[in-house]
Amino acid sequence: MRVGIGVDAHALEDGVPLVLGGVRFDGSRGLAGHSDGDVLAHALVDALLGAAGLGDIGSLFPPGEEGFRGADSVELLREAYRQVRAEGWTLVNADCILVGEEPKIAGRRHEMRRRLSEAVGGGEVNVRATTTDRLGFTGRGEGLAAHAVALLEHP
Protein backbone atom coordinates (compact mmCIF):
# COMPACT_ATOMS: atom_id res chain seq x y z
CA MET A 1 0.00 0.00 0.00
CA ARG A 2 1.08 3.57 -0.65
CA VAL A 3 -0.23 6.98 0.36
CA GLY A 4 -0.05 10.17 -1.68
CA ILE A 5 -0.88 13.77 -0.82
CA GLY A 6 -2.00 16.46 -3.25
CA VAL A 7 -2.43 20.21 -2.78
CA ASP A 8 -3.70 22.80 -5.24
CA ALA A 9 -4.75 26.45 -5.15
CA HIS A 10 -6.08 28.90 -7.72
CA ALA A 11 -7.12 32.54 -7.63
CA LEU A 12 -10.76 33.47 -8.07
CA GLU A 13 -11.45 35.48 -11.21
CA ASP A 14 -14.50 37.34 -12.50
CA GLY A 15 -16.32 35.90 -15.50
CA VAL A 16 -14.88 32.38 -15.14
CA PRO A 17 -17.14 29.40 -14.34
CA LEU A 18 -16.59 27.85 -10.91
CA VAL A 19 -16.06 24.08 -11.14
CA LEU A 20 -15.36 22.01 -8.03
CA GLY A 21 -15.24 18.23 -7.96
CA GLY A 22 -16.49 18.22 -11.52
CA VAL A 23 -19.63 20.17 -10.57
CA ARG A 24 -20.38 23.66 -11.85
CA PHE A 25 -21.47 26.22 -9.24
CA ASP A 26 -23.45 29.35 -10.09
CA GLY A 27 -21.77 32.66 -9.40
CA SER A 28 -19.81 35.43 -11.01
CA ARG A 29 -16.32 34.17 -10.11
CA GLY A 30 -14.52 30.96 -10.88
CA LEU A 31 -11.00 29.64 -10.54
CA ALA A 32 -8.33 30.92 -12.90
CA GLY A 33 -6.22 28.20 -14.40
CA HIS A 34 -5.02 26.70 -17.65
CA SER A 35 -7.71 24.02 -17.40
CA ASP A 36 -11.07 24.61 -15.68
CA GLY A 37 -9.18 25.28 -12.41
CA ASP A 38 -10.95 22.54 -10.42
CA VAL A 39 -8.74 22.50 -7.30
CA LEU A 40 -10.40 19.37 -5.87
CA ALA A 41 -9.76 17.30 -9.00
CA HIS A 42 -6.22 18.69 -9.31
CA ALA A 43 -5.34 17.86 -5.70
CA LEU A 44 -6.70 14.33 -6.19
CA VAL A 45 -4.65 13.88 -9.38
CA ASP A 46 -1.50 14.82 -7.46
CA ALA A 47 -2.38 12.52 -4.56
CA LEU A 48 -2.87 9.57 -6.94
CA LEU A 49 0.27 10.27 -8.94
CA GLY A 50 2.30 10.78 -5.78
CA ALA A 51 1.16 7.50 -4.26
CA ALA A 52 2.00 5.64 -7.48
CA GLY A 53 5.37 7.39 -7.87
CA LEU A 54 4.35 8.89 -11.21
CA GLY A 55 5.31 12.54 -10.75
CA ASP A 56 2.75 15.33 -10.53
CA ILE A 57 -0.07 16.96 -12.46
CA GLY A 58 2.27 19.46 -14.14
CA SER A 59 4.49 16.74 -15.57
CA LEU A 60 1.52 14.75 -16.87
CA PHE A 61 -0.47 17.75 -18.13
CA PRO A 62 1.98 20.65 -18.73
CA PRO A 63 0.21 23.97 -18.10
CA GLY A 64 1.70 25.57 -21.22
CA GLU A 65 0.25 23.00 -23.63
CA GLU A 66 -2.64 24.42 -25.61
CA GLY A 67 -4.38 21.02 -25.71
CA PHE A 68 -5.12 21.36 -21.99
CA ARG A 69 -6.46 24.94 -22.13
CA GLY A 70 -9.95 24.89 -20.60
CA ALA A 71 -9.76 21.12 -20.11
CA ASP A 72 -12.31 19.32 -17.95
CA SER A 73 -10.28 18.43 -14.87
CA VAL A 74 -12.38 15.31 -14.24
CA GLU A 75 -11.13 14.04 -17.60
CA LEU A 76 -7.56 14.81 -16.50
CA LEU A 77 -8.27 12.84 -13.32
CA ARG A 78 -9.63 9.95 -15.39
CA GLU A 79 -6.43 9.88 -17.49
CA ALA A 80 -4.18 10.12 -14.43
CA TYR A 81 -5.99 7.19 -12.83
CA ARG A 82 -5.69 5.20 -16.07
CA GLN A 83 -1.91 5.62 -15.78
CA VAL A 84 -1.98 4.67 -12.10
CA ARG A 85 -3.92 1.52 -13.00
CA ALA A 86 -1.46 0.73 -15.82
CA GLU A 87 1.23 0.51 -13.13
CA GLY A 88 -0.89 -2.05 -11.25
CA TRP A 89 -2.25 0.24 -8.50
CA THR A 90 -5.88 0.43 -7.36
CA LEU A 91 -7.49 3.16 -5.27
CA VAL A 92 -8.55 2.02 -1.80
CA ASN A 93 -9.99 5.41 -0.85
CA ALA A 94 -9.38 9.15 -1.15
CA ASP A 95 -10.27 12.12 1.02
CA CYS A 96 -10.49 15.62 -0.48
CA ILE A 97 -10.85 18.89 1.43
CA LEU A 98 -11.84 22.21 -0.10
CA VAL A 99 -10.42 25.24 1.74
CA GLY A 100 -12.36 28.49 1.46
CA GLU A 101 -15.17 30.57 2.86
CA GLU A 102 -17.44 30.10 -0.17
CA PRO A 103 -19.15 28.29 -1.78
CA LYS A 104 -20.96 26.11 0.71
CA ILE A 105 -20.83 22.61 -0.76
CA ALA A 106 -23.17 20.63 1.51
CA GLY A 107 -25.99 20.58 -1.03
CA ARG A 108 -23.69 19.44 -3.87
CA ARG A 109 -21.34 17.13 -1.95
CA HIS A 110 -22.99 13.90 -3.13
CA GLU A 111 -22.76 15.00 -6.78
CA MET A 112 -19.09 15.96 -6.36
CA ARG A 113 -18.27 12.61 -4.72
CA ARG A 114 -20.08 10.76 -7.52
CA ARG A 115 -18.25 12.63 -10.31
CA LEU A 116 -14.81 12.12 -8.73
CA SER A 117 -15.54 8.48 -7.88
CA GLU A 118 -16.63 7.70 -11.43
CA ALA A 119 -13.38 9.17 -12.74
CA VAL A 120 -11.36 6.77 -10.57
CA GLY A 121 -13.21 3.62 -11.52
CA GLY A 122 -15.83 3.77 -8.78
CA GLY A 123 -13.36 4.02 -5.89
CA GLU A 124 -14.38 5.61 -2.60
CA VAL A 125 -13.81 9.39 -2.71
CA ASN A 126 -14.86 11.60 0.18
CA VAL A 127 -15.32 15.37 -0.21
CA ARG A 128 -15.31 17.83 2.69
CA ALA A 129 -14.78 21.53 3.19
CA THR A 130 -13.32 23.84 5.79
CA THR A 131 -12.76 27.55 6.24
CA THR A 132 -9.77 29.42 7.56
CA ASP A 133 -11.86 31.80 9.68
CA ARG A 134 -11.17 34.53 7.14
CA LEU A 135 -7.38 34.14 7.39
CA GLY A 136 -5.08 34.11 4.35
CA PHE A 137 -5.96 34.29 0.65
CA THR A 138 -8.79 31.75 0.99
CA GLY A 139 -10.23 33.60 3.97
CA ARG A 140 -10.17 36.92 2.11
CA GLY A 141 -12.01 35.34 -0.83
CA GLU A 142 -9.07 35.74 -3.21
CA GLY A 143 -8.94 32.06 -4.13
CA LEU A 144 -9.64 28.49 -3.12
CA ALA A 145 -7.33 25.64 -2.18
CA ALA A 146 -7.74 21.89 -1.84
CA HIS A 147 -5.89 19.05 -0.16
CA ALA A 148 -6.30 15.38 -1.01
CA VAL A 149 -4.90 12.12 0.26
CA ALA A 150 -5.15 8.84 -1.62
CA LEU A 151 -4.44 5.30 -0.49
CA LEU A 152 -3.45 2.87 -3.23
CA GLU A 153 -2.89 -0.85 -3.11
CA HIS A 154 -1.01 -3.17 -5.43
CA PRO A 155 -3.05 -6.37 -5.38
PDB file of C-alpha atoms in Angstrom:
ATOM      1  CA  MET A   1       0.000   0.000   0.000  1.00  0.00           C
ATOM      2  CA  ARG A   2       1.080   3.567  -0.647  1.00  0.00           C
ATOM      3  CA  VAL A   3      -0.234   6.983   0.364  1.00  0.00           C
ATOM      4  CA  GLY A   4      -0.047  10.173  -1.684  1.00  0.00           C
ATOM      5  CA  ILE A   5      -0.883  13.771  -0.821  1.00  0.00           C
ATOM      6  CA  GLY A   6      -2.001  16.456  -3.246  1.00  0.00           C
ATOM      7  CA  VAL A   7      -2.426  20.212  -2.777  1.00  0.00           C
ATOM      8  CA  ASP A   8      -3.698  22.795  -5.238  1.00  0.00           C
ATOM      9  CA  ALA A   9      -4.749  26.452  -5.154  1.00  0.00           C
ATOM     10  CA  HIS A  10      -6.079  28.900  -7.716  1.00  0.00           C
ATOM     11  CA  ALA A  11      -7.115  32.538  -7.630  1.00  0.00           C
ATOM     12  CA  LEU A  12     -10.758  33.474  -8.075  1.00  0.00           C
ATOM     13  CA  GLU A  13     -11.448  35.481 -11.210  1.00  0.00           C
ATOM     14  CA  ASP A  14     -14.498  37.342 -12.497  1.00  0.00           C
ATOM     15  CA  GLY A  15     -16.318  35.897 -15.498  1.00  0.00           C
ATOM     16  CA  VAL A  16     -14.880  32.382 -15.143  1.00  0.00           C
ATOM     17  CA  PRO A  17     -17.144  29.398 -14.345  1.00  0.00           C
ATOM     18  CA  LEU A  18     -16.595  27.849 -10.915  1.00  0.00           C
ATOM     19  CA  VAL A  19     -16.060  24.082 -11.139  1.00  0.00           C
ATOM     20  CA  LEU A  20     -15.357  22.008  -8.026  1.00  0.00           C
ATOM     21  CA  GLY A  21     -15.235  18.233  -7.958  1.00  0.00           C
ATOM     22  CA  GLY A  22     -16.491  18.222 -11.523  1.00  0.00           C
ATOM     23  CA  VAL A  23     -19.628  20.173 -10.574  1.00  0.00           C
ATOM     24  CA  ARG A  24     -20.381  23.663 -11.847  1.00  0.00           C
ATOM     25  CA  PHE A  25     -21.465  26.223  -9.241  1.00  0.00           C
ATOM     26  CA  ASP A  26     -23.453  29.348 -10.086  1.00  0.00           C
ATOM     27  CA  GLY A  27     -21.775  32.657  -9.401  1.00  0.00           C
ATOM     28  CA  SER A  28     -19.813  35.429 -11.013  1.00  0.00           C
ATOM     29  CA  ARG A  29     -16.322  34.171 -10.109  1.00  0.00           C
ATOM     30  CA  GLY A  30     -14.519  30.960 -10.880  1.00  0.00           C
ATOM     31  CA  LEU A  31     -11.001  29.643 -10.542  1.00  0.00           C
ATOM     32  CA  ALA A  32      -8.331  30.923 -12.895  1.00  0.00           C
ATOM     33  CA  GLY A  33      -6.218  28.195 -14.401  1.00  0.00           C
ATOM     34  CA  HIS A  34      -5.021  26.703 -17.653  1.00  0.00           C
ATOM     35  CA  SER A  35      -7.712  24.021 -17.397  1.00  0.00           C
ATOM     36  CA  ASP A  36     -11.070  24.611 -15.676  1.00  0.00           C
ATOM     37  CA  GLY A  37      -9.182  25.280 -12.412  1.00  0.00           C
ATOM     38  CA  ASP A  38     -10.950  22.541 -10.419  1.00  0.00           C
ATOM     39  CA  VAL A  39      -8.743  22.495  -7.298  1.00  0.00           C
ATOM     40  CA  LEU A  40     -10.395  19.369  -5.875  1.00  0.00           C
ATOM     41  CA  ALA A  41      -9.763  17.304  -9.000  1.00  0.00           C
ATOM     42  CA  HIS A  42      -6.219  18.692  -9.312  1.00  0.00           C
ATOM     43  CA  ALA A  43      -5.336  17.858  -5.702  1.00  0.00           C
ATOM     44  CA  LEU A  44      -6.704  14.331  -6.192  1.00  0.00           C
ATOM     45  CA  VAL A  45      -4.650  13.877  -9.378  1.00  0.00           C
ATOM     46  CA  ASP A  46      -1.496  14.820  -7.464  1.00  0.00           C
ATOM     47  CA  ALA A  47      -2.378  12.516  -4.560  1.00  0.00           C
ATOM     48  CA  LEU A  48      -2.866   9.573  -6.939  1.00  0.00           C
ATOM     49  CA  LEU A  49       0.271  10.273  -8.945  1.00  0.00           C
ATOM     50  CA  GLY A  50       2.302  10.781  -5.782  1.00  0.00           C
ATOM     51  CA  ALA A  51       1.162   7.502  -4.261  1.00  0.00           C
ATOM     52  CA  ALA A  52       2.002   5.640  -7.476  1.00  0.00           C
ATOM     53  CA  GLY A  53       5.369   7.393  -7.866  1.00  0.00           C
ATOM     54  CA  LEU A  54       4.350   8.893 -11.205  1.00  0.00           C
ATOM     55  CA  GLY A  55       5.305  12.540 -10.748  1.00  0.00           C
ATOM     56  CA  ASP A  56       2.747  15.329 -10.530  1.00  0.00           C
ATOM     57  CA  ILE A  57      -0.065  16.961 -12.457  1.00  0.00           C
ATOM     58  CA  GLY A  58       2.268  19.462 -14.144  1.00  0.00           C
ATOM     59  CA  SER A  59       4.493  16.737 -15.573  1.00  0.00           C
ATOM     60  CA  LEU A  60       1.518  14.754 -16.866  1.00  0.00           C
ATOM     61  CA  PHE A  61      -0.469  17.748 -18.128  1.00  0.00           C
ATOM     62  CA  PRO A  62       1.980  20.646 -18.731  1.00  0.00           C
ATOM     63  CA  PRO A  63       0.207  23.965 -18.104  1.00  0.00           C
ATOM     64  CA  GLY A  64       1.697  25.565 -21.223  1.00  0.00           C
ATOM     65  CA  GLU A  65       0.254  22.998 -23.632  1.00  0.00           C
ATOM     66  CA  GLU A  66      -2.636  24.419 -25.613  1.00  0.00           C
ATOM     67  CA  GLY A  67      -4.382  21.025 -25.711  1.00  0.00           C
ATOM     68  CA  PHE A  68      -5.117  21.363 -21.990  1.00  0.00           C
ATOM     69  CA  ARG A  69      -6.462  24.938 -22.131  1.00  0.00           C
ATOM     70  CA  GLY A  70      -9.951  24.894 -20.597  1.00  0.00           C
ATOM     71  CA  ALA A  71      -9.759  21.124 -20.106  1.00  0.00           C
ATOM     72  CA  ASP A  72     -12.308  19.322 -17.949  1.00  0.00           C
ATOM     73  CA  SER A  73     -10.282  18.426 -14.869  1.00  0.00           C
ATOM     74  CA  VAL A  74     -12.382  15.312 -14.238  1.00  0.00           C
ATOM     75  CA  GLU A  75     -11.132  14.038 -17.604  1.00  0.00           C
ATOM     76  CA  LEU A  76      -7.563  14.808 -16.501  1.00  0.00           C
ATOM     77  CA  LEU A  77      -8.275  12.837 -13.316  1.00  0.00           C
ATOM     78  CA  ARG A  78      -9.629   9.951 -15.391  1.00  0.00           C
ATOM     79  CA  GLU A  79      -6.432   9.878 -17.490  1.00  0.00           C
ATOM     80  CA  ALA A  80      -4.178  10.122 -14.432  1.00  0.00           C
ATOM     81  CA  TYR A  81      -5.992   7.195 -12.829  1.00  0.00           C
ATOM     82  CA  ARG A  82      -5.688   5.203 -16.068  1.00  0.00           C
ATOM     83  CA  GLN A  83      -1.915   5.616 -15.785  1.00  0.00           C
ATOM     84  CA  VAL A  84      -1.978   4.671 -12.098  1.00  0.00           C
ATOM     85  CA  ARG A  85      -3.924   1.515 -12.995  1.00  0.00           C
ATOM     86  CA  ALA A  86      -1.459   0.733 -15.816  1.00  0.00           C
ATOM     87  CA  GLU A  87       1.234   0.511 -13.128  1.00  0.00           C
ATOM     88  CA  GLY A  88      -0.892  -2.046 -11.251  1.00  0.00           C
ATOM     89  CA  TRP A  89      -2.252   0.235  -8.505  1.00  0.00           C
ATOM     90  CA  THR A  90      -5.879   0.430  -7.355  1.00  0.00           C
ATOM     91  CA  LEU A  91      -7.487   3.161  -5.270  1.00  0.00           C
ATOM     92  CA  VAL A  92      -8.554   2.019  -1.803  1.00  0.00           C
ATOM     93  CA  ASN A  93      -9.988   5.409  -0.853  1.00  0.00           C
ATOM     94  CA  ALA A  94      -9.376   9.147  -1.146  1.00  0.00           C
ATOM     95  CA  ASP A  95     -10.267  12.121   1.024  1.00  0.00           C
ATOM     96  CA  CYS A  96     -10.485  15.624  -0.481  1.00  0.00           C
ATOM     97  CA  ILE A  97     -10.847  18.886   1.427  1.00  0.00           C
ATOM     98  CA  LEU A  98     -11.842  22.215  -0.104  1.00  0.00           C
ATOM     99  CA  VAL A  99     -10.417  25.236   1.743  1.00  0.00           C
ATOM    100  CA  GLY A 100     -12.358  28.493   1.462  1.00  0.00           C
ATOM    101  CA  GLU A 101     -15.170  30.570   2.863  1.00  0.00           C
ATOM    102  CA  GLU A 102     -17.442  30.099  -0.167  1.00  0.00           C
ATOM    103  CA  PRO A 103     -19.151  28.293  -1.778  1.00  0.00           C
ATOM    104  CA  LYS A 104     -20.957  26.114   0.708  1.00  0.00           C
ATOM    105  CA  ILE A 105     -20.827  22.610  -0.762  1.00  0.00           C
ATOM    106  CA  ALA A 106     -23.166  20.630   1.511  1.00  0.00           C
ATOM    107  CA  GLY A 107     -25.993  20.584  -1.028  1.00  0.00           C
ATOM    108  CA  ARG A 108     -23.687  19.436  -3.872  1.00  0.00           C
ATOM    109  CA  ARG A 109     -21.338  17.126  -1.950  1.00  0.00           C
ATOM    110  CA  HIS A 110     -22.987  13.899  -3.126  1.00  0.00           C
ATOM    111  CA  GLU A 111     -22.763  14.996  -6.775  1.00  0.00           C
ATOM    112  CA  MET A 112     -19.093  15.955  -6.361  1.00  0.00           C
ATOM    113  CA  ARG A 113     -18.267  12.614  -4.722  1.00  0.00           C
ATOM    114  CA  ARG A 114     -20.075  10.764  -7.522  1.00  0.00           C
ATOM    115  CA  ARG A 115     -18.247  12.630 -10.310  1.00  0.00           C
ATOM    116  CA  LEU A 116     -14.808  12.122  -8.733  1.00  0.00           C
ATOM    117  CA  SER A 117     -15.539   8.485  -7.879  1.00  0.00           C
ATOM    118  CA  GLU A 118     -16.635   7.703 -11.435  1.00  0.00           C
ATOM    119  CA  ALA A 119     -13.375   9.166 -12.745  1.00  0.00           C
ATOM    120  CA  VAL A 120     -11.359   6.769 -10.571  1.00  0.00           C
ATOM    121  CA  GLY A 121     -13.206   3.619 -11.520  1.00  0.00           C
ATOM    122  CA  GLY A 122     -15.826   3.773  -8.780  1.00  0.00           C
ATOM    123  CA  GLY A 123     -13.360   4.024  -5.894  1.00  0.00           C
ATOM    124  CA  GLU A 124     -14.376   5.610  -2.598  1.00  0.00           C
ATOM    125  CA  VAL A 125     -13.812   9.389  -2.713  1.00  0.00           C
ATOM    126  CA  ASN A 126     -14.859  11.602   0.177  1.00  0.00           C
ATOM    127  CA  VAL A 127     -15.319  15.373  -0.210  1.00  0.00           C
ATOM    128  CA  ARG A 128     -15.307  17.827   2.690  1.00  0.00           C
ATOM    129  CA  ALA A 129     -14.778  21.532   3.191  1.00  0.00           C
ATOM    130  CA  THR A 130     -13.323  23.844   5.789  1.00  0.00           C
ATOM    131  CA  THR A 131     -12.763  27.547   6.235  1.00  0.00           C
ATOM    132  CA  THR A 132      -9.765  29.423   7.557  1.00  0.00           C
ATOM    133  CA  ASP A 133     -11.859  31.798   9.683  1.00  0.00           C
ATOM    134  CA  ARG A 134     -11.169  34.534   7.137  1.00  0.00           C
ATOM    135  CA  LEU A 135      -7.382  34.136   7.389  1.00  0.00           C
ATOM    136  CA  GLY A 136      -5.082  34.105   4.347  1.00  0.00           C
ATOM    137  CA  PHE A 137      -5.955  34.291   0.647  1.00  0.00           C
ATOM    138  CA  THR A 138      -8.791  31.750   0.993  1.00  0.00           C
ATOM    139  CA  GLY A 139     -10.232  33.601   3.967  1.00  0.00           C
ATOM    140  CA  ARG A 140     -10.167  36.917   2.110  1.00  0.00           C
ATOM    141  CA  GLY A 141     -12.009  35.343  -0.830  1.00  0.00           C
ATOM    142  CA  GLU A 142      -9.071  35.744  -3.215  1.00  0.00           C
ATOM    143  CA  GLY A 143      -8.942  32.064  -4.127  1.00  0.00           C
ATOM    144  CA  LEU A 144      -9.639  28.485  -3.122  1.00  0.00           C
ATOM    145  CA  ALA A 145      -7.335  25.639  -2.180  1.00  0.00           C
ATOM    146  CA  ALA A 146      -7.744  21.893  -1.840  1.00  0.00           C
ATOM    147  CA  HIS A 147      -5.890  19.054  -0.162  1.00  0.00           C
ATOM    148  CA  ALA A 148      -6.300  15.377  -1.010  1.00  0.00           C
ATOM    149  CA  VAL A 149      -4.902  12.123   0.264  1.00  0.00           C
ATOM    150  CA  ALA A 150      -5.149   8.845  -1.621  1.00  0.00           C
ATOM    151  CA  LEU A 151      -4.437   5.301  -0.493  1.00  0.00           C
ATOM    152  CA  LEU A 152      -3.450   2.872  -3.232  1.00  0.00           C
ATOM    153  CA  GLU A 153      -2.892  -0.853  -3.108  1.00  0.00           C
ATOM    154  CA  HIS A 154      -1.008  -3.170  -5.426  1.00  0.00           C
ATOM    155  CA  PRO A 155      -3.054  -6.375  -5.377  1.00  0.00           C
TER     156      PRO A 155
END
